Each structure stands twice: as structure tokens, then as C-alpha cells.
Amino acid sequence: LVLFLTGVNVGFLPAGNFLASELASNYNMLLIPLGIVIGYFIVIVEPSVHVLVKEVETITSGAISQRAMLTGLSIGIGLSVCISMVRVITGISILWFLIPGYVLALALTFVVPKIFTGIAFDSGGVCSGPMSATFLLPFAMGASEALGGNVLMDAFGIIAMVTMTPLITIQILGLVYKKRMIEAGEAKPIDKIEAEEDIIEYEEANLANE
């Protein structure tokens, strides 16, 4: 923990702040594409993400692969950083993104397989881990300060965006999965997993054996 916090204070915080400040001062429109790239790849170095995708692949017997999960999460985080950079440059309120985003995420819960809903909401918390918070937040703050914006209004909220977008992208992945299984006319492995995990009361099991 000491080594990690030292690395954060010496490396990630100053690097993120300096990089964004320099770009915003000279080439502010590059913040958007660079934000997409940073968001896409920062998921790969998030330790908790690797734990999640491995567990998902194991519990679904490979039906949801690590590669598919990482791709979905990377797209989501890239999108969230992109939107955050647009906010920093334009000063648009975060509510214009958060409210429709969460409405869409909640609407998707009614049409995707249940397991994808659970994974999506867990992914939102996992992606906003130590790597994201220690680099993306200083990155947004540095850009906002260089552009003369309101740091409290424009920079803060990037972690909220990082938490929200996986809810959408992973559930969209669930829709794609569901559609492909229906087109193939195959029994869904996800449905089998859900059926096997029905809770059996201990007393009822004993009565049945007797």
C-alpha cells in the first residue's frame, strides 16, 4: 500500500495533471481522442477488472469470455473519458449525461439476461478503481485548470461517468449475446447456469431423501 500510494503521488497524479494541462493549453481538441485512447487502455491495468473478467468466464463456463468483457469495459471507459473531456471543453452540465445514461441502463435491465445485469452493475464499481481514480481525475482537473474552467463543476464527475458507462456497454453485450443465441437456435448457456443455481432448502432436501 505504501509503495502504491508513493507511486500515485510521485507518478500518476503529476503525470495526468501535466499531460492534460499541456494539451489543453496548446491542442485542446486533442483531449477528446486522447481521452478515448487512455480510457480504452486504462481498464487493462486495473487489477480488479482482471479478477472480475476471470470470475465471469469461470462461472459461465466460457460463455462470456475475458476478451469480450475487456472489450466491452474498454469501450465503456473510453466513452466515459471522451464525454468528460467534452464537458471540460464546453462546460456542459454532467446531469445531461448522467440522467439519460442511468435511465438507459435501467431500461436495459428489462430486456437483457439477468446475469448480464448483475455483471454490468458490478463492472461499474470495479472500473472506478485505484488506477482510474488516480490518473483520470488529475487528468480532467489539469485540463479544466488550463482552459480556465470551473474545476469543481467540469472536472469532478469523471469517476461517475466511468461508473455509469459499463452498465450500458455490458448490457448491450448481453443483448448481442441473446440475439446471437436466438439466431443460432441454441439453448443459452446462461439460462442453464441460472437454472442450476436455484437455492434448495436443506430441510426439504432431507425430507426428499427420506
mmCIF file of C-alpha atoms in Angstrom:
data_model
loop_
_atom_site.group_PDB
_atom_site.id
_atom_site.type_symbol
_atom_site.label_atom_id
_atom_site.label_comp_id
_atom_site.label_asym_id
_atom_site.label_seq_id
_atom_site.Cartn_x
_atom_site.Cartn_y
_atom_site.Cartn_z
ATOM 1 C CA LEU A 1 0.000 0.000 0.000
ATOM 2 C CA VAL A 2 2.851 2.383 0.851
ATOM 3 C CA LEU A 3 4.549 1.674 -2.479
ATOM 4 C CA PHE A 4 1.289 2.157 -4.356
ATOM 5 C CA LEU A 5 0.490 5.475 -2.663
ATOM 6 C CA THR A 6 4.046 6.652 -3.275
ATOM 7 C CA GLY A 7 3.718 5.777 -6.944
ATOM 8 C CA VAL A 8 0.404 7.616 -7.111
ATOM 9 C CA ASN A 9 1.758 10.802 -5.543
ATOM 10 C CA VAL A 10 5.039 10.783 -7.445
ATOM 11 C CA GLY A 11 3.879 9.383 -10.783
ATOM 12 C CA PHE A 12 0.199 9.185 -11.688
ATOM 13 C CA LEU A 13 -1.110 12.416 -10.176
ATOM 14 C CA PRO A 14 1.570 14.752 -11.595
ATOM 15 C CA ALA A 15 1.713 12.914 -14.938
ATOM 16 C CA GLY A 16 -2.030 13.075 -15.525
ATOM 17 C CA ASN A 17 -2.239 16.708 -14.484
ATOM 18 C CA PHE A 18 0.784 17.799 -16.550
ATOM 19 C CA LEU A 19 -0.250 15.904 -19.689
ATOM 20 C CA ALA A 20 -3.749 17.356 -19.693
ATOM 21 C CA SER A 21 -2.514 20.871 -18.900
ATOM 22 C CA GLU A 22 -0.064 20.881 -21.799
ATOM 23 C CA LEU A 23 -2.584 19.505 -24.256
ATOM 24 C CA ALA A 24 -5.337 21.861 -23.151
ATOM 25 C CA SER A 25 -3.030 24.866 -23.430
ATOM 26 C CA ASN A 26 -1.912 24.111 -26.984
ATOM 27 C CA TYR A 27 -4.143 21.494 -28.622
ATOM 28 C CA ASN A 28 -7.312 21.313 -26.574
ATOM 29 C CA MET A 29 -9.268 19.341 -29.185
ATOM 30 C CA LEU A 30 -6.754 16.508 -28.846
ATOM 31 C CA LEU A 31 -8.100 15.923 -25.345
ATOM 32 C CA ILE A 32 -11.115 14.087 -26.771
ATOM 33 C CA PRO A 33 -9.348 11.449 -28.929
ATOM 34 C CA LEU A 34 -6.570 11.064 -26.367
ATOM 35 C CA GLY A 35 -9.176 10.619 -23.650
ATOM 36 C CA ILE A 36 -10.752 7.800 -25.650
ATOM 37 C CA VAL A 37 -7.386 6.057 -26.013
ATOM 38 C CA ILE A 38 -6.479 6.495 -22.334
ATOM 39 C CA GLY A 39 -9.882 5.286 -21.204
ATOM 40 C CA TYR A 40 -9.737 2.286 -23.526
ATOM 41 C CA PHE A 41 -6.383 1.065 -22.239
ATOM 42 C CA ILE A 42 -6.570 2.059 -18.576
ATOM 43 C CA VAL A 43 -9.023 -0.786 -17.968
ATOM 44 C CA ILE A 44 -6.323 -3.297 -18.877
ATOM 45 C CA VAL A 45 -4.086 -2.169 -15.999
ATOM 46 C CA GLU A 46 -6.900 -2.140 -13.426
ATOM 47 C CA PRO A 47 -6.229 -5.174 -11.154
ATOM 48 C CA SER A 48 -9.821 -5.612 -10.011
ATOM 49 C CA VAL A 49 -11.040 -5.751 -13.615
ATOM 50 C CA HIS A 50 -8.915 -8.823 -14.299
ATOM 51 C CA VAL A 51 -10.352 -10.529 -11.230
ATOM 52 C CA LEU A 52 -13.894 -9.777 -12.400
ATOM 53 C CA VAL A 53 -13.494 -10.949 -16.004
ATOM 54 C CA LYS A 54 -11.749 -14.134 -14.903
ATOM 55 C CA GLU A 55 -14.516 -14.970 -12.447
ATOM 56 C CA VAL A 56 -17.182 -14.222 -15.060
ATOM 57 C CA GLU A 57 -15.533 -16.526 -17.592
ATOM 58 C CA THR A 58 -15.215 -19.265 -14.969
ATOM 59 C CA ILE A 59 -18.791 -19.096 -13.686
ATOM 60 C CA THR A 60 -20.240 -19.021 -17.212
ATOM 61 C CA SER A 61 -18.010 -21.892 -18.391
ATOM 62 C CA GLY A 62 -16.504 -19.673 -21.072
ATOM 63 C CA ALA A 63 -19.833 -18.442 -22.446
ATOM 64 C CA ILE A 64 -18.762 -14.881 -21.602
ATOM 65 C CA SER A 65 -15.076 -14.705 -22.434
ATOM 66 C CA GLN A 66 -12.490 -12.478 -20.804
ATOM 67 C CA ARG A 67 -11.794 -10.871 -24.168
ATOM 68 C CA ALA A 68 -15.443 -9.933 -24.705
ATOM 69 C CA MET A 69 -15.702 -8.498 -21.200
ATOM 70 C CA LEU A 70 -12.490 -6.491 -21.511
ATOM 71 C CA THR A 71 -13.568 -5.136 -24.888
ATOM 72 C CA GLY A 72 -16.946 -4.062 -23.531
ATOM 73 C CA LEU A 73 -15.406 -2.425 -20.478
ATOM 74 C CA SER A 74 -12.707 -0.690 -22.525
ATOM 75 C CA ILE A 75 -15.271 0.769 -24.911
ATOM 76 C CA GLY A 76 -17.335 1.962 -21.961
ATOM 77 C CA ILE A 77 -14.455 3.669 -20.180
ATOM 78 C CA GLY A 78 -13.180 5.193 -23.417
ATOM 79 C CA LEU A 79 -16.640 6.636 -23.994
ATOM 80 C CA SER A 80 -16.835 7.988 -20.449
ATOM 81 C CA VAL A 81 -13.487 9.792 -20.695
ATOM 82 C CA CYS A 82 -14.482 11.159 -24.104
ATOM 83 C CA ILE A 83 -17.702 12.607 -22.674
ATOM 84 C CA SER A 84 -15.798 14.002 -19.696
ATOM 85 C CA MET A 85 -13.359 15.814 -21.980
ATOM 86 C CA VAL A 86 -16.286 17.253 -23.926
ATOM 87 C CA ARG A 87 -17.657 18.518 -20.614
ATOM 88 C CA VAL A 88 -14.317 20.085 -19.684
ATOM 89 C CA ILE A 89 -14.060 21.879 -23.029
ATOM 90 C CA THR A 90 -17.678 23.005 -23.342
ATOM 91 C CA GLY A 91 -18.809 23.272 -19.711
ATOM 92 C CA ILE A 92 -21.948 21.164 -20.267
ATOM 93 C CA SER A 93 -23.583 20.031 -17.036
ATOM 94 C CA ILE A 94 -22.950 16.424 -16.047
ATOM 95 C CA LEU A 95 -26.675 15.926 -15.486
ATOM 96 C CA TRP A 96 -27.258 15.989 -19.255
ATOM 97 C CA PHE A 97 -25.236 12.774 -19.446
ATOM 98 C CA LEU A 98 -25.841 11.031 -16.129
ATOM 99 C CA ILE A 99 -29.638 11.107 -16.090
ATOM 100 C CA PRO A 100 -30.176 9.758 -19.652
ATOM 101 C CA GLY A 101 -27.340 7.282 -19.106
ATOM 102 C CA TYR A 102 -28.830 5.765 -15.973
ATOM 103 C CA VAL A 103 -32.318 5.764 -17.500
ATOM 104 C CA LEU A 104 -30.932 3.787 -20.448
ATOM 105 C CA ALA A 105 -29.045 1.436 -18.113
ATOM 106 C CA LEU A 106 -32.180 0.749 -16.070
ATOM 107 C CA ALA A 107 -34.270 0.258 -19.209
ATOM 108 C CA LEU A 108 -31.808 -2.339 -20.498
ATOM 109 C CA THR A 109 -32.229 -4.400 -17.323
ATOM 110 C CA PHE A 110 -35.708 -5.423 -18.525
ATOM 111 C CA VAL A 111 -34.519 -6.930 -21.817
ATOM 112 C CA VAL A 112 -31.094 -8.481 -21.188
ATOM 113 C CA PRO A 113 -30.331 -11.817 -19.479
ATOM 114 C CA LYS A 114 -30.247 -11.334 -15.721
ATOM 115 C CA ILE A 115 -26.642 -12.411 -15.358
ATOM 116 C CA PHE A 116 -25.509 -9.568 -17.634
ATOM 117 C CA THR A 117 -27.356 -7.062 -15.465
ATOM 118 C CA GLY A 118 -25.521 -8.236 -12.364
ATOM 119 C CA ILE A 119 -22.172 -8.258 -14.136
ATOM 120 C CA ALA A 120 -22.793 -4.782 -15.562
ATOM 121 C CA PHE A 121 -23.540 -3.194 -12.201
ATOM 122 C CA ASP A 122 -20.521 -4.880 -10.616
ATOM 123 C CA SER A 123 -18.373 -3.707 -13.522
ATOM 124 C CA GLY A 124 -19.307 -0.103 -12.838
ATOM 125 C CA GLY A 125 -17.768 -0.271 -9.385
ATOM 126 C CA VAL A 126 -14.772 -2.319 -10.468
ATOM 127 C CA CYS A 127 -13.758 0.046 -13.277
ATOM 128 C CA SER A 128 -13.655 3.051 -10.967
ATOM 129 C CA GLY A 129 -10.728 1.531 -9.107
ATOM 130 C CA PRO A 130 -7.399 2.965 -7.953
ATOM 131 C CA MET A 131 -5.828 3.248 -11.403
ATOM 132 C CA SER A 132 -8.763 5.129 -12.896
ATOM 133 C CA ALA A 133 -9.216 7.472 -9.966
ATOM 134 C CA THR A 134 -5.541 8.342 -9.576
ATOM 135 C CA PHE A 135 -4.949 9.172 -13.247
ATOM 136 C CA LEU A 136 -8.243 10.221 -14.818
ATOM 137 C CA LEU A 137 -9.288 12.668 -12.107
ATOM 138 C CA PRO A 138 -5.984 14.626 -12.195
ATOM 139 C CA PHE A 139 -6.153 14.459 -15.995
ATOM 140 C CA ALA A 140 -9.564 16.139 -16.010
ATOM 141 C CA MET A 141 -8.508 18.654 -13.360
ATOM 142 C CA GLY A 142 -5.380 19.624 -15.286
ATOM 143 C CA ALA A 143 -7.367 20.153 -18.477
ATOM 144 C CA SER A 144 -10.009 22.223 -16.703
ATOM 145 C CA GLU A 145 -7.460 24.446 -14.968
ATOM 146 C CA ALA A 146 -5.554 25.051 -18.209
ATOM 147 C CA LEU A 147 -8.752 26.042 -20.016
ATOM 148 C CA GLY A 148 -9.771 28.369 -17.203
ATOM 149 C CA GLY A 149 -12.886 26.385 -16.363
ATOM 150 C CA ASN A 150 -14.531 25.571 -13.065
ATOM 151 C CA VAL A 151 -12.688 22.525 -11.741
ATOM 152 C CA LEU A 152 -15.427 21.623 -9.282
ATOM 153 C CA MET A 153 -18.147 21.747 -11.936
ATOM 154 C CA ASP A 154 -16.283 20.473 -15.008
ATOM 155 C CA ALA A 155 -13.523 18.120 -13.850
ATOM 156 C CA PHE A 156 -15.202 16.333 -10.966
ATOM 157 C CA GLY A 157 -17.742 13.790 -12.108
ATOM 158 C CA ILE A 158 -15.418 11.841 -14.382
ATOM 159 C CA ILE A 159 -15.477 8.892 -11.963
ATOM 160 C CA ALA A 160 -19.279 8.997 -12.032
ATOM 161 C CA MET A 161 -19.098 8.693 -15.815
ATOM 162 C CA VAL A 162 -16.626 5.817 -15.513
ATOM 163 C CA THR A 163 -19.057 4.062 -13.184
ATOM 164 C CA MET A 164 -22.047 4.596 -15.470
ATOM 165 C CA THR A 165 -20.851 3.592 -18.937
ATOM 166 C CA PRO A 166 -20.044 -0.080 -18.166
ATOM 167 C CA LEU A 167 -23.665 -0.501 -17.079
ATOM 168 C CA ILE A 168 -24.658 0.294 -20.652
ATOM 169 C CA THR A 169 -21.902 -1.410 -22.645
ATOM 170 C CA ILE A 170 -22.001 -4.720 -20.756
ATOM 171 C CA GLN A 171 -25.786 -4.906 -21.027
ATOM 172 C CA ILE A 172 -25.537 -4.155 -24.752
ATOM 173 C CA LEU A 173 -23.073 -7.053 -24.882
ATOM 174 C CA GLY A 174 -25.809 -9.113 -23.242
ATOM 175 C CA LEU A 175 -28.276 -8.071 -25.937
ATOM 176 C CA VAL A 176 -25.822 -9.089 -28.660
ATOM 177 C CA TYR A 177 -25.258 -12.420 -26.920
ATOM 178 C CA LYS A 178 -29.000 -13.027 -26.589
ATOM 179 C CA LYS A 179 -29.623 -12.161 -30.250
ATOM 180 C CA ARG A 180 -26.883 -14.479 -31.496
ATOM 181 C CA MET A 181 -28.147 -17.374 -29.413
ATOM 182 C CA ILE A 182 -31.690 -16.889 -30.703
ATOM 183 C CA GLU A 183 -30.492 -16.727 -34.307
ATOM 184 C CA ALA A 184 -28.421 -19.867 -33.822
ATOM 185 C CA GLY A 185 -31.408 -21.637 -32.270
ATOM 186 C CA GLU A 186 -29.250 -22.922 -29.443
ATOM 187 C CA ALA A 187 -30.052 -23.344 -25.775
ATOM 188 C CA LYS A 188 -28.491 -20.478 -23.896
ATOM 189 C CA PRO A 189 -25.646 -21.476 -21.559
ATOM 190 C CA ILE A 190 -26.619 -18.501 -19.400
ATOM 191 C CA ASP A 191 -30.093 -19.916 -18.861
ATOM 192 C CA LYS A 192 -28.590 -23.230 -17.834
ATOM 193 C CA ILE A 193 -26.343 -21.526 -15.307
ATOM 194 C CA GLU A 194 -29.242 -19.627 -13.802
ATOM 195 C CA ALA A 195 -31.314 -22.807 -13.557
ATOM 196 C CA GLU A 196 -28.530 -24.705 -11.829
ATOM 197 C CA GLU A 197 -28.152 -22.045 -9.174
ATOM 198 C CA ASP A 198 -31.645 -22.423 -7.719
ATOM 199 C CA ILE A 199 -31.494 -22.489 -3.923
ATOM 200 C CA ILE A 200 -32.515 -25.781 -2.324
ATOM 201 C CA GLU A 201 -33.542 -25.706 1.317
ATOM 202 C CA TYR A 202 -31.583 -28.150 3.472
ATOM 203 C CA GLU A 203 -34.642 -29.469 5.300
ATOM 204 C CA GLU A 204 -36.536 -30.048 2.055
ATOM 205 C CA ALA A 205 -33.599 -31.991 0.665
ATOM 206 C CA ASN A 206 -33.515 -34.228 3.751
ATOM 207 C CA LEU A 207 -37.257 -34.919 3.530
ATOM 208 C CA ALA A 208 -36.900 -35.857 -0.109
ATOM 209 C CA ASN A 209 -34.095 -38.296 0.712
ATOM 210 C CA GLU A 210 -36.134 -39.922 3.472
#
